[in-house]
JSON list of C-alpha atoms in Angstrom, two decimals:
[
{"chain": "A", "resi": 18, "resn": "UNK", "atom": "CA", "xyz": [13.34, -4.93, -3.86]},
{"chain": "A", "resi": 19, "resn": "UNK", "atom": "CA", "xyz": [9.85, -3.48, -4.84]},
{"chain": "A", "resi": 20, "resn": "UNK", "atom": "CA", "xyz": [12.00, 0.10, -3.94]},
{"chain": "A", "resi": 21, "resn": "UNK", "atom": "CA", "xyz": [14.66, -0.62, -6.65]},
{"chain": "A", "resi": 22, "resn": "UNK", "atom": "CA", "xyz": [11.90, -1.47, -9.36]},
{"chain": "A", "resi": 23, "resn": "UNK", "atom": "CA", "xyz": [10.03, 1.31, -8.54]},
{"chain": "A", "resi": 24, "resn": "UNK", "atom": "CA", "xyz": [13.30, 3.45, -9.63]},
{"chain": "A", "resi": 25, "resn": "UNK", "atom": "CA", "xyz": [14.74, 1.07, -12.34]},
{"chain": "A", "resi": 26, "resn": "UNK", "atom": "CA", "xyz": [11.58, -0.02, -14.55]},
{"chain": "A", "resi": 27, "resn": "UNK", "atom": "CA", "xyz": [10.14, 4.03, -14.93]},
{"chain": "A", "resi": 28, "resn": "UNK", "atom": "CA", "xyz": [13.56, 4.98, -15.75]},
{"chain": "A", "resi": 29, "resn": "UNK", "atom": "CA", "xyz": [14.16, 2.35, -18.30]},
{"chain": "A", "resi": 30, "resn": "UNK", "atom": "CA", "xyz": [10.57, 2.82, -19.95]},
{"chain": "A", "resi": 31, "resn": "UNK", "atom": "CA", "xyz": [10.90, 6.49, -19.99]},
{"chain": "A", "resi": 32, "resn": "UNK", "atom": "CA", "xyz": [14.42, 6.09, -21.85]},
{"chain": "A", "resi": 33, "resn": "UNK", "atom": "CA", "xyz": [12.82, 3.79, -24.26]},
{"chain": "A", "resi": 34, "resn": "UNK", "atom": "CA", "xyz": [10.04, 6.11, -24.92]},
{"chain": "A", "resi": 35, "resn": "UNK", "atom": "CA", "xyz": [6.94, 4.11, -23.54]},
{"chain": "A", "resi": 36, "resn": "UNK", "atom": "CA", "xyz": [6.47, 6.74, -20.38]},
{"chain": "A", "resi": 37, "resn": "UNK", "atom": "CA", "xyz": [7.23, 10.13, -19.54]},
{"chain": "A", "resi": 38, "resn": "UNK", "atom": "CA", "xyz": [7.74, 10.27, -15.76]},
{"chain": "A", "resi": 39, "resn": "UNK", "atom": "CA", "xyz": [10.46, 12.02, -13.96]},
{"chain": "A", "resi": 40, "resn": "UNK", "atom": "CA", "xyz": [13.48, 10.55, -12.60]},
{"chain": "A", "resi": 41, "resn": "UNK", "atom": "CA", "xyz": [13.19, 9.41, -9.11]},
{"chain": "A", "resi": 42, "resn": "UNK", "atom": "CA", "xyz": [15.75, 11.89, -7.63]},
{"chain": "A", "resi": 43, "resn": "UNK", "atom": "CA", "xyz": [14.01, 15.16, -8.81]},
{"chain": "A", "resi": 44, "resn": "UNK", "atom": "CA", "xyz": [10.15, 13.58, -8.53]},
{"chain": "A", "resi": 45, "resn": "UNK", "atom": "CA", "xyz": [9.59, 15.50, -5.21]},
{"chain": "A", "resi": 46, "resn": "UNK", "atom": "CA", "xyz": [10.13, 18.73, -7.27]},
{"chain": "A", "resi": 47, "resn": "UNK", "atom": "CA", "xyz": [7.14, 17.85, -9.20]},
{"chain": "A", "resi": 48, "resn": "UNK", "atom": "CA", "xyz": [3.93, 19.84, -8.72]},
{"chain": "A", "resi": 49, "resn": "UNK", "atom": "CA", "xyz": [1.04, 17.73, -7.21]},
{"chain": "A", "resi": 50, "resn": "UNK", "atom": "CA", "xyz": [-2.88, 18.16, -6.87]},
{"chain": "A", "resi": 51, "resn": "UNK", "atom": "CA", "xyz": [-2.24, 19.40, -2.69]},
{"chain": "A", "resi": 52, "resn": "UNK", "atom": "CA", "xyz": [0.52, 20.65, -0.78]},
{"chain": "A", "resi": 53, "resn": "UNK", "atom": "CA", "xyz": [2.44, 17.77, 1.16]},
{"chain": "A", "resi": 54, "resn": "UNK", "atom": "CA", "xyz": [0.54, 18.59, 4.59]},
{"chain": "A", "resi": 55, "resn": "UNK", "atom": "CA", "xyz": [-2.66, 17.26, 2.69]},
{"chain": "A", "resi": 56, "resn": "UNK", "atom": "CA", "xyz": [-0.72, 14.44, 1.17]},
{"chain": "A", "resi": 57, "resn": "UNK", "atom": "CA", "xyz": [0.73, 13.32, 4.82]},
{"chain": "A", "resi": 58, "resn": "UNK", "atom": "CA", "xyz": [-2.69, 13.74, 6.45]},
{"chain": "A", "resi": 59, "resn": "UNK", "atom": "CA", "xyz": [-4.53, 12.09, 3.30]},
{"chain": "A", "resi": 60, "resn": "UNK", "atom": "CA", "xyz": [-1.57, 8.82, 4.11]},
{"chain": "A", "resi": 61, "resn": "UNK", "atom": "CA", "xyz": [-1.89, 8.88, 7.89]},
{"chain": "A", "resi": 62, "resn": "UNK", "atom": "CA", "xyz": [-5.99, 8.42, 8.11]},
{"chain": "A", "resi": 63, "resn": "UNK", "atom": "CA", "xyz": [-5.57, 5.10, 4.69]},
{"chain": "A", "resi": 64, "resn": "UNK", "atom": "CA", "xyz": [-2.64, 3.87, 6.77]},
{"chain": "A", "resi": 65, "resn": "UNK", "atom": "CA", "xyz": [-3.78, 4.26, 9.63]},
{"chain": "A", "resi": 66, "resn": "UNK", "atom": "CA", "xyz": [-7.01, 2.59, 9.42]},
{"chain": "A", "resi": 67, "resn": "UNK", "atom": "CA", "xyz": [-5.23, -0.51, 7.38]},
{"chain": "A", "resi": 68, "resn": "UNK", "atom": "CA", "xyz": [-2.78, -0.56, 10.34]},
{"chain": "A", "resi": 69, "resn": "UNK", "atom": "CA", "xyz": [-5.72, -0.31, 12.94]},
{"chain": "A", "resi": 70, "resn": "UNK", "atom": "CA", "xyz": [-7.53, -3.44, 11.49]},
{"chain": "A", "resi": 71, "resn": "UNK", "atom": "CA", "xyz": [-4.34, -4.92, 11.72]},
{"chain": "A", "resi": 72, "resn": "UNK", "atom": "CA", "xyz": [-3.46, -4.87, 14.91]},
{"chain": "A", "resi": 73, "resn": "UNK", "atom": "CA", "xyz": [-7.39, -5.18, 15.62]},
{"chain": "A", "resi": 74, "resn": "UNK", "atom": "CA", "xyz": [-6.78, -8.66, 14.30]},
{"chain": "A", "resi": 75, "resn": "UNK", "atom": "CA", "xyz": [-3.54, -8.97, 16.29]},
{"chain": "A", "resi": 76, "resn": "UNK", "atom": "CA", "xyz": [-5.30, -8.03, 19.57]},
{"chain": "A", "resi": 77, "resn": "UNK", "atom": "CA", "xyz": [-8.30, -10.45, 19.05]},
{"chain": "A", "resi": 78, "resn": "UNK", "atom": "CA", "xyz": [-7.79, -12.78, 15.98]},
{"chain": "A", "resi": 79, "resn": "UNK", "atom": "CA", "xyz": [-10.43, -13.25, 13.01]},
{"chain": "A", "resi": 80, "resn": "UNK", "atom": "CA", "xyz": [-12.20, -9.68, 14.29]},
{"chain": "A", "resi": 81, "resn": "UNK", "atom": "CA", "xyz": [-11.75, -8.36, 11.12]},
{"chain": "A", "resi": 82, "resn": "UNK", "atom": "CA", "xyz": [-12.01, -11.31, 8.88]},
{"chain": "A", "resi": 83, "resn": "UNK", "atom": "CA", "xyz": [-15.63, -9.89, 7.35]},
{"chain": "A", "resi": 84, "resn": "UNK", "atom": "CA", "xyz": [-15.71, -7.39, 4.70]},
{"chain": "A", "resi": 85, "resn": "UNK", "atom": "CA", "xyz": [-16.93, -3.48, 6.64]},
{"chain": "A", "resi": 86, "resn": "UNK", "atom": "CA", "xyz": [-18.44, -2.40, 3.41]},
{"chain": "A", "resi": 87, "resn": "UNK", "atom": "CA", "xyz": [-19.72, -6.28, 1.99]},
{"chain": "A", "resi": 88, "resn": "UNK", "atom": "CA", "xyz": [-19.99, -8.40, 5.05]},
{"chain": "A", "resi": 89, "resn": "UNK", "atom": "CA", "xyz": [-21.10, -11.63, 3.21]},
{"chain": "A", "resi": 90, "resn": "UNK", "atom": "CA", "xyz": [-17.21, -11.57, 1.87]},
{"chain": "A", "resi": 91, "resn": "UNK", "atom": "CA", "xyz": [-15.31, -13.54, 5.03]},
{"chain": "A", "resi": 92, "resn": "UNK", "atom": "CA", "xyz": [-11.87, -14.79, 5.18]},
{"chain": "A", "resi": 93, "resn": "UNK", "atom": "CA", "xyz": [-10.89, -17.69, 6.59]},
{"chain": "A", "resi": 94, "resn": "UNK", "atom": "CA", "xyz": [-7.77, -19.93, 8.09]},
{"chain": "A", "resi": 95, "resn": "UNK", "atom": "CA", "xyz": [-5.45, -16.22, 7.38]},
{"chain": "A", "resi": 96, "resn": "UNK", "atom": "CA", "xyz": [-2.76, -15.99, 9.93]},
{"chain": "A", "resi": 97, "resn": "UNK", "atom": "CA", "xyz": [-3.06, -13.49, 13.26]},
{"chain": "A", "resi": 98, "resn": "UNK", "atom": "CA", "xyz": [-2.32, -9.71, 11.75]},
{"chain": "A", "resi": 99, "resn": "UNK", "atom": "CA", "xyz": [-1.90, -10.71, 8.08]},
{"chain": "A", "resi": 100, "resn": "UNK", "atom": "CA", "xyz": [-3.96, -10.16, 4.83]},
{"chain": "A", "resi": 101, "resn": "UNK", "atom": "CA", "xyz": [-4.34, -12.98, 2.90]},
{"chain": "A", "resi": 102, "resn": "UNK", "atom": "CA", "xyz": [-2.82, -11.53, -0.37]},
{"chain": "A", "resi": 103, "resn": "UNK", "atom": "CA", "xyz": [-0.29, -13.08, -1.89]},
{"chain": "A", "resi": 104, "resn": "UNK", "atom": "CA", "xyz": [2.65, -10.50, -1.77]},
{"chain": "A", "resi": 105, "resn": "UNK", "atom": "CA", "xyz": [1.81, -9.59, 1.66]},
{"chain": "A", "resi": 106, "resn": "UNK", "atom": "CA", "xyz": [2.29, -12.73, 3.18]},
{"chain": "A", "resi": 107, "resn": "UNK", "atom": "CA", "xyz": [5.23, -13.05, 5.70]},
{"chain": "A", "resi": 108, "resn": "UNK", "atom": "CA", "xyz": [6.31, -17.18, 4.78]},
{"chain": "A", "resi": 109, "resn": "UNK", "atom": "CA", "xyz": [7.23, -15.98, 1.14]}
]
C-alpha cells in the first residue's frame, strides 16, 4: 500500500503544481549523484546492518535493545526481531 502512494500522491501533486518530480515509470531514467553500483553498495552496507541487528535480536533477544551511538537510550518489553516503531510493527 505504501508502494501505490508512493506512485499516486507525487503524481497527483505534480499535476496540481505543488512538486515537480518525474513520473514513476521513467524515474530510473533520471540522472543521480552515483552510478547504480554505488547506489546498490551504498543500500546493501544501511540494510544490511539494520537487517544484522535484526536478526542479532532474533538470535539472542534484547541484544540490541541499547542505543550503539547513545547507550543510555534502552528499549524495553519490544517483541523478538522487531523495532518498536509504530508502522513497523507486525500486530497492525
Amino acid at each position: 500500500m505504501l508502494g501505490a502512494a508512493g506512485i499516486f500522491i507525487p503524481e497527483f501533486l505534480t499535476k496540481i503544481g505543488v512538486l515537480n518530480t518525474p513520473f514513476w515509470y521513467t524515474a530510473g531514467e533520471q540522472q543521480y549523484f552515483t552510478d547504480t553500483t554505488t547506489l546498490f553498495i551504498i543500500e546493501l552496507i544501511l540494510i544490511g546492518w539494520a537487517e544484522g541487528r535484526r536478526w542479532a535480536d532474533i538470535i539472542k533477544p534484547g541484544s540490541v535493545n541499547t542505543d550503539p551511538i547513545f547507550p543510555s537510550n534502552k528499549l524495553t518489553g519490544t517483541d523478538v526481531g522487531y523495532s518498536s516503531f509504530l508502522l513497523h510493527d507486525p500486530s497492525i
